GROMACS .gro file of C-alpha atoms in nm:
model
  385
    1UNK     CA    1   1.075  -1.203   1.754
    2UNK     CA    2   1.452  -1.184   1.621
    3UNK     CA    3   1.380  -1.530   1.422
    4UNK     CA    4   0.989  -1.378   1.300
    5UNK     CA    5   1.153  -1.058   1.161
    6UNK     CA    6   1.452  -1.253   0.918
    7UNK     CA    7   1.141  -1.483   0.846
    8UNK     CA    8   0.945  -1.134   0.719
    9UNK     CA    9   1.276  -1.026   0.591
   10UNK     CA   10   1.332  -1.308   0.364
   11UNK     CA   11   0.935  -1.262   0.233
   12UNK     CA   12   1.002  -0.925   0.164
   13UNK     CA   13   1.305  -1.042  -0.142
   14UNK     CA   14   1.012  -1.212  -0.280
   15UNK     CA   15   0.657  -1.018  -0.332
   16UNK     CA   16   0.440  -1.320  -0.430
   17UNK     CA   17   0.544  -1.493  -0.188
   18UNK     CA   18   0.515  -1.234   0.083
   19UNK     CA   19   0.168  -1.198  -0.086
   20UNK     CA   20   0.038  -1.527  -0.052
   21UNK     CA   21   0.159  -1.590   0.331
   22UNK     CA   22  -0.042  -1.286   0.380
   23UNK     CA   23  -0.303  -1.413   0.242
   24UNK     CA   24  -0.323  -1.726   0.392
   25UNK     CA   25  -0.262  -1.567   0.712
   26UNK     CA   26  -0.564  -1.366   0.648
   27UNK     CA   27  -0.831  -1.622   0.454
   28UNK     CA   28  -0.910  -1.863   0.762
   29UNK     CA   29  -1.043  -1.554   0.984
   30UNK     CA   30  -1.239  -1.404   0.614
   31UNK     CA   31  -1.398  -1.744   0.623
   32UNK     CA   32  -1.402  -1.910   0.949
   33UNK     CA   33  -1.513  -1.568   1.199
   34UNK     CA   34  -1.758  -1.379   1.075
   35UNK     CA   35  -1.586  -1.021   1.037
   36UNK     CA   36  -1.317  -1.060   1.308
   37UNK     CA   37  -0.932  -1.103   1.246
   38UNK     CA   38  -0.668  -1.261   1.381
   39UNK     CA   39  -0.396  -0.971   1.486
   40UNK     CA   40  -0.282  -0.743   1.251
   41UNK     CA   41   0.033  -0.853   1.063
   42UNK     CA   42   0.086  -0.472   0.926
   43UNK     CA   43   0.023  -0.142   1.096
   44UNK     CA   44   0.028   0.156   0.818
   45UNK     CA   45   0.093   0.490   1.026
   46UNK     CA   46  -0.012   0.834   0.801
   47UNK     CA   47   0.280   1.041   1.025
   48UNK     CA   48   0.117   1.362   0.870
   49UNK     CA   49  -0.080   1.510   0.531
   50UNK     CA   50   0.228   1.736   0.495
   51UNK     CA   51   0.475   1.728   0.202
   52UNK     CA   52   0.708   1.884  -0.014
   53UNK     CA   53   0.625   1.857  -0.323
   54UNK     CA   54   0.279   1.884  -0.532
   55UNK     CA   55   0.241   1.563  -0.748
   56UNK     CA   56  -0.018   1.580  -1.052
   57UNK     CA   57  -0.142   1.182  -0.979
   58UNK     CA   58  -0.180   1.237  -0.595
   59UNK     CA   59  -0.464   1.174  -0.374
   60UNK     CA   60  -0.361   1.460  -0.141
   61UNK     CA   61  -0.169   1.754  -0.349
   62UNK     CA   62  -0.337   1.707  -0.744
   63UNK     CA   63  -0.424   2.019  -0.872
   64UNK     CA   64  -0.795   1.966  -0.754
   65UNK     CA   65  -0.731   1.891  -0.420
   66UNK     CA   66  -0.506   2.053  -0.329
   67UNK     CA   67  -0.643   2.338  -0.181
   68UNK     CA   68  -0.860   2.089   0.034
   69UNK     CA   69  -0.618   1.894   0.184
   70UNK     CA   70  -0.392   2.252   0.263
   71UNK     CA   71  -0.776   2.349   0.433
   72UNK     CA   72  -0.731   2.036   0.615
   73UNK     CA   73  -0.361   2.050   0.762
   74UNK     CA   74  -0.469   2.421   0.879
   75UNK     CA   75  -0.787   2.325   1.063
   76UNK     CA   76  -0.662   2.010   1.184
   77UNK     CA   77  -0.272   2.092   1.316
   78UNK     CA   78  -0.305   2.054   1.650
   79UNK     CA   79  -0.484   1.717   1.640
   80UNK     CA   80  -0.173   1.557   1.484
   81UNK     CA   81  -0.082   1.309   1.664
   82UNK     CA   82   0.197   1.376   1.948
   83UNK     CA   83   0.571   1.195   2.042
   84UNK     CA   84   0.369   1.003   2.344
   85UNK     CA   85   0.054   0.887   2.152
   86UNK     CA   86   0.258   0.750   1.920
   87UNK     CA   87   0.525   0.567   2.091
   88UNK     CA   88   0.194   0.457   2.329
   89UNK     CA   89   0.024   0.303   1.976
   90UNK     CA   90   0.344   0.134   1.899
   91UNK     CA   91   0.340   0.004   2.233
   92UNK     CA   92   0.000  -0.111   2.131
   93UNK     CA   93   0.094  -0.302   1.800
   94UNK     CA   94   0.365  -0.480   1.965
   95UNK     CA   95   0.137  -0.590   2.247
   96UNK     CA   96  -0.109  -0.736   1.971
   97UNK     CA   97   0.185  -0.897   1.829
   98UNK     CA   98   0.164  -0.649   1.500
   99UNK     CA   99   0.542  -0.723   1.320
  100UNK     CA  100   0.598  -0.453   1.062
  101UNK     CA  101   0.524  -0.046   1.097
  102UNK     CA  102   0.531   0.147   0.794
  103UNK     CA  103   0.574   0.557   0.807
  104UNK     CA  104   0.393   0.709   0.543
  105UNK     CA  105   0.220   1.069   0.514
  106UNK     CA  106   0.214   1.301   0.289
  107UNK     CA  107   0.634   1.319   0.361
  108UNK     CA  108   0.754   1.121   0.671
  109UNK     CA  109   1.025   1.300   0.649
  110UNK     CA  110   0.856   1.625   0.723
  111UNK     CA  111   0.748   1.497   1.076
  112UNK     CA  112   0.982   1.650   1.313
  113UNK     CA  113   1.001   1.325   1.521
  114UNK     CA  114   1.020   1.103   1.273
  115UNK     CA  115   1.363   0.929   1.344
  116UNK     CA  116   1.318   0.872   1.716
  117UNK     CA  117   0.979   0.732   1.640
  118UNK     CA  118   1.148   0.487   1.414
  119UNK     CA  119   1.414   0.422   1.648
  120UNK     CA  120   1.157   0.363   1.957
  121UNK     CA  121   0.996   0.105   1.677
  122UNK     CA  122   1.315  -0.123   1.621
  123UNK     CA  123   1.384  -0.107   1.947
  124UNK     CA  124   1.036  -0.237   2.034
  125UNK     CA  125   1.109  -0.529   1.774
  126UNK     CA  126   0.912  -0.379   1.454
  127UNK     CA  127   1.047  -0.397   1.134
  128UNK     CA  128   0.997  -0.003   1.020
  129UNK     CA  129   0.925   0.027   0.685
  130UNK     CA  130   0.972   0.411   0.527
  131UNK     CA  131   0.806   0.562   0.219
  132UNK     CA  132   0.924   0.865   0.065
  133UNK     CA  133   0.948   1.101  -0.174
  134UNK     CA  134   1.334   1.095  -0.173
  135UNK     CA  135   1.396   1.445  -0.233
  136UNK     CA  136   1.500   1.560   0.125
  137UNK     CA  137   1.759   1.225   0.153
  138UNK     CA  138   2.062   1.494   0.238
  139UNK     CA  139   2.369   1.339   0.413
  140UNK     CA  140   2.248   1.405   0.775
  141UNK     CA  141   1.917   1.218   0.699
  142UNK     CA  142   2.042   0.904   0.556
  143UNK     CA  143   2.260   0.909   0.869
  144UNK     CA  144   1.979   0.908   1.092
  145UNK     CA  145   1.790   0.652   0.857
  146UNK     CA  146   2.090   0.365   0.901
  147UNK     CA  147   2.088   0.446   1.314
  148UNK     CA  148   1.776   0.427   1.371
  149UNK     CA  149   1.756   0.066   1.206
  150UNK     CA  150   1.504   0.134   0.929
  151UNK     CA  151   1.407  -0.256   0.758
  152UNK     CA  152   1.327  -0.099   0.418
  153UNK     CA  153   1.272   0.226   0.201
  154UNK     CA  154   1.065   0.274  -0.076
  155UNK     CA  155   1.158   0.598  -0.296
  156UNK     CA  156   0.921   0.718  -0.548
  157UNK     CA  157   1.079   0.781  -0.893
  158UNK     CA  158   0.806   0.868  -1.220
  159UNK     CA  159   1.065   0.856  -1.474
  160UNK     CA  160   1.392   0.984  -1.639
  161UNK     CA  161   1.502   1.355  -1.490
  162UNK     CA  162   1.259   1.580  -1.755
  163UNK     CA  163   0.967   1.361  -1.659
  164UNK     CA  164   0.981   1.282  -1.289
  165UNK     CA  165   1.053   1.651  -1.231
  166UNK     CA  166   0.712   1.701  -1.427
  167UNK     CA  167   0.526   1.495  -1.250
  168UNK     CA  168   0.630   1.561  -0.898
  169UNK     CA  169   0.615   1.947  -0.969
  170UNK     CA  170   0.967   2.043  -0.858
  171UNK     CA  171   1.259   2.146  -1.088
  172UNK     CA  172   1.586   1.967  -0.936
  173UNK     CA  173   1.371   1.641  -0.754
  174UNK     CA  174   1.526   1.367  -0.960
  175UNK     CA  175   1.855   1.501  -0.884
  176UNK     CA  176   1.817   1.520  -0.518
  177UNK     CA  177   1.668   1.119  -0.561
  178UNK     CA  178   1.963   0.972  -0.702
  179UNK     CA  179   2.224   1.192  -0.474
  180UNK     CA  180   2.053   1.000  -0.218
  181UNK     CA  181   2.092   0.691  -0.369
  182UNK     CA  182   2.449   0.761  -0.395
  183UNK     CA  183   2.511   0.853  -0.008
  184UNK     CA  184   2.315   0.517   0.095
  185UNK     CA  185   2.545   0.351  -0.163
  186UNK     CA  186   2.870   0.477  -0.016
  187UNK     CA  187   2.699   0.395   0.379
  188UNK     CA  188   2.738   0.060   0.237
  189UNK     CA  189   3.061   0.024   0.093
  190UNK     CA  190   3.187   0.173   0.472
  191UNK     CA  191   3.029  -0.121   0.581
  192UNK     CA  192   2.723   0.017   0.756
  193UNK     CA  193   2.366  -0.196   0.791
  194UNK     CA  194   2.179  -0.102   0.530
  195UNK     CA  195   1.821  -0.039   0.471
  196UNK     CA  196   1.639  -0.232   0.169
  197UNK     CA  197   1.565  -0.016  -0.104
  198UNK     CA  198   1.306  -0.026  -0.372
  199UNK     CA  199   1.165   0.187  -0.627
  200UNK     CA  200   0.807   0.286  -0.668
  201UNK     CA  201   0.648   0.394  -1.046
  202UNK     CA  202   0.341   0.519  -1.127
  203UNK     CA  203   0.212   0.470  -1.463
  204UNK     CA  204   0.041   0.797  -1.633
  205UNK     CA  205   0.036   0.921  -1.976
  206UNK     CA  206   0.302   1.127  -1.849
  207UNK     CA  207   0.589   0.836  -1.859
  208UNK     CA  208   0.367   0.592  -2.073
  209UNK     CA  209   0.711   0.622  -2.338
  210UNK     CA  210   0.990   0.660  -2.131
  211UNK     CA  211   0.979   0.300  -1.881
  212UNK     CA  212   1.284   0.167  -2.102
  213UNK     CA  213   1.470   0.483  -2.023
  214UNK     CA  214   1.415   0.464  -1.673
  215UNK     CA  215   1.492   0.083  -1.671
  216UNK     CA  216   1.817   0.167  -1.708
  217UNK     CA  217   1.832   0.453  -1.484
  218UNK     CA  218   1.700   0.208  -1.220
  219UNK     CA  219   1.963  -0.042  -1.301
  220UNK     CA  220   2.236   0.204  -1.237
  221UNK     CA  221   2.143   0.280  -0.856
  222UNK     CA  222   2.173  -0.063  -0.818
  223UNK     CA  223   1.802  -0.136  -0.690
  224UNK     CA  224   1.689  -0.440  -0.804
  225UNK     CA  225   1.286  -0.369  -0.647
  226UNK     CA  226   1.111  -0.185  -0.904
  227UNK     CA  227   0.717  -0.167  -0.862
  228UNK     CA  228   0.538  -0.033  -1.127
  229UNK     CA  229   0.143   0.057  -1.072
  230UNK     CA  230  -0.145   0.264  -1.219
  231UNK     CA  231  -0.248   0.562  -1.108
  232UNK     CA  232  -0.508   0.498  -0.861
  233UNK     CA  233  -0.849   0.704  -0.881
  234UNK     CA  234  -1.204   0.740  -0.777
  235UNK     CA  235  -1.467   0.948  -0.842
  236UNK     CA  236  -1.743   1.146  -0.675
  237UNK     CA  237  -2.021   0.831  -0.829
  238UNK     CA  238  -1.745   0.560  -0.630
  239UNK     CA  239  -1.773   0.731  -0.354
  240UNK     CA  240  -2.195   0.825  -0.297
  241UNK     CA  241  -2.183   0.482  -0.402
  242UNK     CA  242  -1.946   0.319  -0.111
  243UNK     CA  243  -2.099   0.568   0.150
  244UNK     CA  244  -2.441   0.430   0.063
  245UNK     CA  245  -2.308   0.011   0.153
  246UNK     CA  246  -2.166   0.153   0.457
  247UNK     CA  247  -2.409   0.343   0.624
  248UNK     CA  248  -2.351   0.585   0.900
  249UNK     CA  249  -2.242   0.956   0.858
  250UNK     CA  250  -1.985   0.962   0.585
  251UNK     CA  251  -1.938   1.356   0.493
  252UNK     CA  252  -1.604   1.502   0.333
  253UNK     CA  253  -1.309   1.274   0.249
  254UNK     CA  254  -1.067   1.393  -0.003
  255UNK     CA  255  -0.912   1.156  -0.359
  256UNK     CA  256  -1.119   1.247  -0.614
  257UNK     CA  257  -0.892   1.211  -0.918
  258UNK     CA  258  -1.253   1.185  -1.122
  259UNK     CA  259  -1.057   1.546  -1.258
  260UNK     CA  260  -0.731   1.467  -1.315
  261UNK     CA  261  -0.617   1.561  -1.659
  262UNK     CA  262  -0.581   1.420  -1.967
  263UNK     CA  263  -0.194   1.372  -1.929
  264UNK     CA  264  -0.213   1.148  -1.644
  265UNK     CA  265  -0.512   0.921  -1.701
  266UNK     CA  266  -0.479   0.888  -2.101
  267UNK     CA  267  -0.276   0.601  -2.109
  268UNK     CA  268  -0.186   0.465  -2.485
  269UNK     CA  269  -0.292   0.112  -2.442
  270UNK     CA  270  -0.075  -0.096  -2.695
  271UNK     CA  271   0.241   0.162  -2.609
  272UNK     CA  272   0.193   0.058  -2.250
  273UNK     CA  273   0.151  -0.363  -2.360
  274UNK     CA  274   0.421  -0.321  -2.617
  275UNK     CA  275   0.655  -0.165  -2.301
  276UNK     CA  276   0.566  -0.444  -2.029
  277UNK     CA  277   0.652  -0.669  -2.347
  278UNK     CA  278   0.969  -0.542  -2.419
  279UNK     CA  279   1.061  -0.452  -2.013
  280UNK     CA  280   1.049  -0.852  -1.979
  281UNK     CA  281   1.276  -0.868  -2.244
  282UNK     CA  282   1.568  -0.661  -2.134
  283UNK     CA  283   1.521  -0.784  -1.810
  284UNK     CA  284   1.534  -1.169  -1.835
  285UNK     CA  285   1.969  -1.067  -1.809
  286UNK     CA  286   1.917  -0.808  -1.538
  287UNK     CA  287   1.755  -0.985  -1.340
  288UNK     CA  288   1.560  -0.719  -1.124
  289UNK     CA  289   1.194  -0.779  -0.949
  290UNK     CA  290   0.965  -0.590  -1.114
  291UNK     CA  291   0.605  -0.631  -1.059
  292UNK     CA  292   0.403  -0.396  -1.358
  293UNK     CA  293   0.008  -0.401  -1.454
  294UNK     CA  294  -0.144  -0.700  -1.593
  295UNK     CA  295  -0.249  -0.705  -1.983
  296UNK     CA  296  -0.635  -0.688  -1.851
  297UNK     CA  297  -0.584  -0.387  -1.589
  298UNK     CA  298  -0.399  -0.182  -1.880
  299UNK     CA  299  -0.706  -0.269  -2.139
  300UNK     CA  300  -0.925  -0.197  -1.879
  301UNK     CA  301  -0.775   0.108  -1.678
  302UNK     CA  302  -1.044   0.376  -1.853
  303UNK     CA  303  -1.333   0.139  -1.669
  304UNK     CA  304  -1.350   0.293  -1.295
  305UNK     CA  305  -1.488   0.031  -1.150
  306UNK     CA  306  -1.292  -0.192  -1.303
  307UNK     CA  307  -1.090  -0.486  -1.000
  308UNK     CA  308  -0.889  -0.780  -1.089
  309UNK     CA  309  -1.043  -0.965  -0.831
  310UNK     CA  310  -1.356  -0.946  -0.678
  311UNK     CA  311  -1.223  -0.963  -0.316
  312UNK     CA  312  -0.993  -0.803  -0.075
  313UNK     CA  313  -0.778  -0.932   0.263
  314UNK     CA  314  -0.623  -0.614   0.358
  315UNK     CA  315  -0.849  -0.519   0.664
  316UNK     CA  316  -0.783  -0.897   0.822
  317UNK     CA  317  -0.384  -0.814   0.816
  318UNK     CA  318  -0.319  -0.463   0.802
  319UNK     CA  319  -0.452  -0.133   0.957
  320UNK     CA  320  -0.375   0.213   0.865
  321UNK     CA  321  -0.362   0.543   1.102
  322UNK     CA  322  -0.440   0.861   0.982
  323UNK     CA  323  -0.174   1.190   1.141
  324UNK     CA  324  -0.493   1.277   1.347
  325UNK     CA  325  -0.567   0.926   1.514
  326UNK     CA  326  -0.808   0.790   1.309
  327UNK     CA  327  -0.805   0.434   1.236
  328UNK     CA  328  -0.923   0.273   0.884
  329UNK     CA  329  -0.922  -0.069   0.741
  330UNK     CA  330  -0.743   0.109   0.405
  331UNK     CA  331  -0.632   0.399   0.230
  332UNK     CA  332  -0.929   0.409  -0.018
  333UNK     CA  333  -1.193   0.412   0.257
  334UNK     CA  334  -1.015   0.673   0.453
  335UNK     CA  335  -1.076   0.905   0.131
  336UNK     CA  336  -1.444   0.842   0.235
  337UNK     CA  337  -1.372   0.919   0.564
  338UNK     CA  338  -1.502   0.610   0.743
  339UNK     CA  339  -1.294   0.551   1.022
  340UNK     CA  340  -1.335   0.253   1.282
  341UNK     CA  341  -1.232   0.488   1.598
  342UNK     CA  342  -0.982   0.684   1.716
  343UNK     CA  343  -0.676   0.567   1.900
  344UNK     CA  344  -0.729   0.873   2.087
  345UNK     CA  345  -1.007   0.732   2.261
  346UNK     CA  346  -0.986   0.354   2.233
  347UNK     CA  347  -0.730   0.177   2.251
  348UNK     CA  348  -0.578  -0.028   1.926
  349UNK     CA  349  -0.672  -0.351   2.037
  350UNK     CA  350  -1.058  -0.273   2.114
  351UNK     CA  351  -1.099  -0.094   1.775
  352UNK     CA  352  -0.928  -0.401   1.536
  353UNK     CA  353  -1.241  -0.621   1.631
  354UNK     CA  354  -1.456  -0.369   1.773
  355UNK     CA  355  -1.793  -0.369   1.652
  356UNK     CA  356  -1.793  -0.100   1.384
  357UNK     CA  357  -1.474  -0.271   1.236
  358UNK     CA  358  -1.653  -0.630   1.234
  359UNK     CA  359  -1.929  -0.515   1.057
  360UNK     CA  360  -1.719  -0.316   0.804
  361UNK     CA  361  -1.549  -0.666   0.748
  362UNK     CA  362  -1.885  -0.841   0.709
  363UNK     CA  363  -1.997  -0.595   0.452
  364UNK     CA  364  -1.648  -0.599   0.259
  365UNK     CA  365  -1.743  -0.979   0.240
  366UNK     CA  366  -2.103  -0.910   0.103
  367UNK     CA  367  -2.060  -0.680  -0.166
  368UNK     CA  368  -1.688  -0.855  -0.257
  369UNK     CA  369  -1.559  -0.496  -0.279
  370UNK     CA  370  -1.669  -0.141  -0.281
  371UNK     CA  371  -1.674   0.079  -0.529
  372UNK     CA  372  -1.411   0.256  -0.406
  373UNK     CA  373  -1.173  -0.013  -0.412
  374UNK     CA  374  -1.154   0.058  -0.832
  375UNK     CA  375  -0.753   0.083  -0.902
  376UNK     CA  376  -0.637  -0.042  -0.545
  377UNK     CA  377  -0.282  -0.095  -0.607
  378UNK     CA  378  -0.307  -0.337  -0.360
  379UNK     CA  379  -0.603  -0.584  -0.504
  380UNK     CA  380  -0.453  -0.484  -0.879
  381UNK     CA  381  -0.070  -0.487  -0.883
  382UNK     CA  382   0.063  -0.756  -0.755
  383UNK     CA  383   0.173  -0.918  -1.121
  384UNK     CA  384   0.593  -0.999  -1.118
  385UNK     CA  385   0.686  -0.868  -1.469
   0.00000   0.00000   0.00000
């Protein structure tokens, strides 16, 4: 597995590439087996709904749902998943011959266990993968991120300080980002293994102005991974609309940024083409990756239904866990609450081509993609700059 993971590791310094083994990986089972999959490349674990800080753009924490998911967490605590059931599901991925785990929530880093759970990972042969907020990277943490062997870290950064503070909803956040930063920087000058890092952006009226300003803030940590996406959405219409294809009992489910305001979703058009414009500019000498929306997802982004493509790979690759158990072919659908089982129950490798998940995968392929799907980051940003 030593030789698969540099293999992954070296995809990983290039996204399109990365993005079209994937895909191949993934298009002889969309054709050739009639809604099952080979096993899953990717395994996407939600550690828990928790988190720190109360973003305007997010699915979980925007000011409309907020109270919802804070109903959820309450009602649902003592279904999050435990230590064993964990370590047992990674057990599970390896087995199936899964070769990346990414720790998501919420915060990851709110997850008491989180650490050991990476550690037991790596040790298993994953590559762990680590998305995060980045404003609880203290000294003691990054520590504990370089021992237990983390592959890669993606930090979340909205803009310069005035904006990203904003956004996130916490006076002080863009601060505690780049301190971070720093402490990983000086791991690596005392020669310690470091994890990959990369920056995640998301584009709202918000920052619409300030990307050149934060282009250079980026270039100072050093970080030469900068992924740049639109706010994703849905609405309460996407959502009747995707629980009607799919059948079956599909109550609650939470994402419905149909509300969000004005200053997030009112994105100046030709400021936003005249930025990518200029971004590829200043960066033909600096050199960093930057994937940012295409010209047709930025003219199009007020259309929510609106997909670059009219078809999607993810559930014959990857498979994401919710903090309760709950296994779903992708973010989007989980915020329709259409789960293919319960690692609870079942075990991992019963549910991937189980009979619910098969016919998901058929439908997927019927109707191209689902309503919901409008703004994937996954189906619509994958553009390098």
């Amino acid at each position: 597995m030593t030789i698969i993971n540099s293999a992954i590791r070296l995809l990983q310094k290039n996204k399109l590439l990365a993005r079209f083994v994937e895909d191949m990986y993934s298009r002889v089972p969309y054709y050739m087996m009639n809604g099952k999959a080979l096993p899953p490349l990717s395994v996407v674990l939600l550690l828990t709904y928790r988190c720190n800080l109360r973003c305007k753009m997010c699915f979980y924490y925007n000011e409309a749902e907020k109270s919802n998911t804070q109903s959820l967490i309450h009602s649902r605590n003592s279904e999050e998943l435990t230590r064993e059931q964990i370590n047992s599901l990674i057990d599970q991925a390896v087995t199936m011959k899964a070769r990346v785990l990414t720790l998501h929530g919420g915060e990851p880093l709110i997850y008491e266990d989180v650490f050991d759970i990476a550690k037991y990972a790596v040790s298993k042969g994953l590559l762990v993968n680590f998305i995060t907020n980045g404003v609880l990277l203290t000294q003691p943490v990054v520590d504990r991120i370089i021992d237990a062997g983390i592959n890669s870290i993606t930090i979340s950064l909205d803009g310069p300080e005035r904006i990203h503070d904003d956004v996130r909803g916490m006076k002080g956040a863009f601060a505690k980002i780049f301190d971070g930063i720093s402490l990983f920087r000086q791991k690596e000058k005392e020669g310690k293994k470091m994890p990959k890092l990369s920056i995640s952006t998301y584009v709202s009226a918000m920052n619409q102005d300030a990307f050149l300003e934060l282009f250079e803030k980026v270039r100072e940590t050093g970080i030469t991974d900068w992924n740049i996406g639109l706010v994703t959405y849905n609405s309460e219409k996407s959502s009747v609309e995707t629980r009607k294809i799919l059948g079956g009992s599909v109550n609650g489910g939470h994402g419905n940024l149909s509300s969000l305001p004005e200053e997030i979703i009112a994105l100046d058009k030709d400021k936003m083409i005249e930025a990518m414009l200029e971004l590829r500019k200043r960066n033909s000498s600096a050199g960093l990756q930057i994937t940012f929306p295409s010209r047709k997802a930025i003219e199009r982004y007020s259309d929510p239904l609106f997909n670059e493509v009219d078809y999607c790979l993810y559930p014959w690759a990857r498979i994401v866990i919710s903090p309760y158990g709950e296994v779903f072919p992708c973010i989007p659908v989980s915020m329709v609450n259409y789960d293919m089982g319960n690692v609870k129950q079942d075990s991992l490798k019963d549910i991937w081509n189980g009979k619910k998940y098969v016919e998901f995968r058929r439908k997927l392929k019927k109707y191209k993609l689902l309503p919901i799907c409008s703004k994937c980051c996954t189906i619509n940003n994958i553009k390098l700059l």
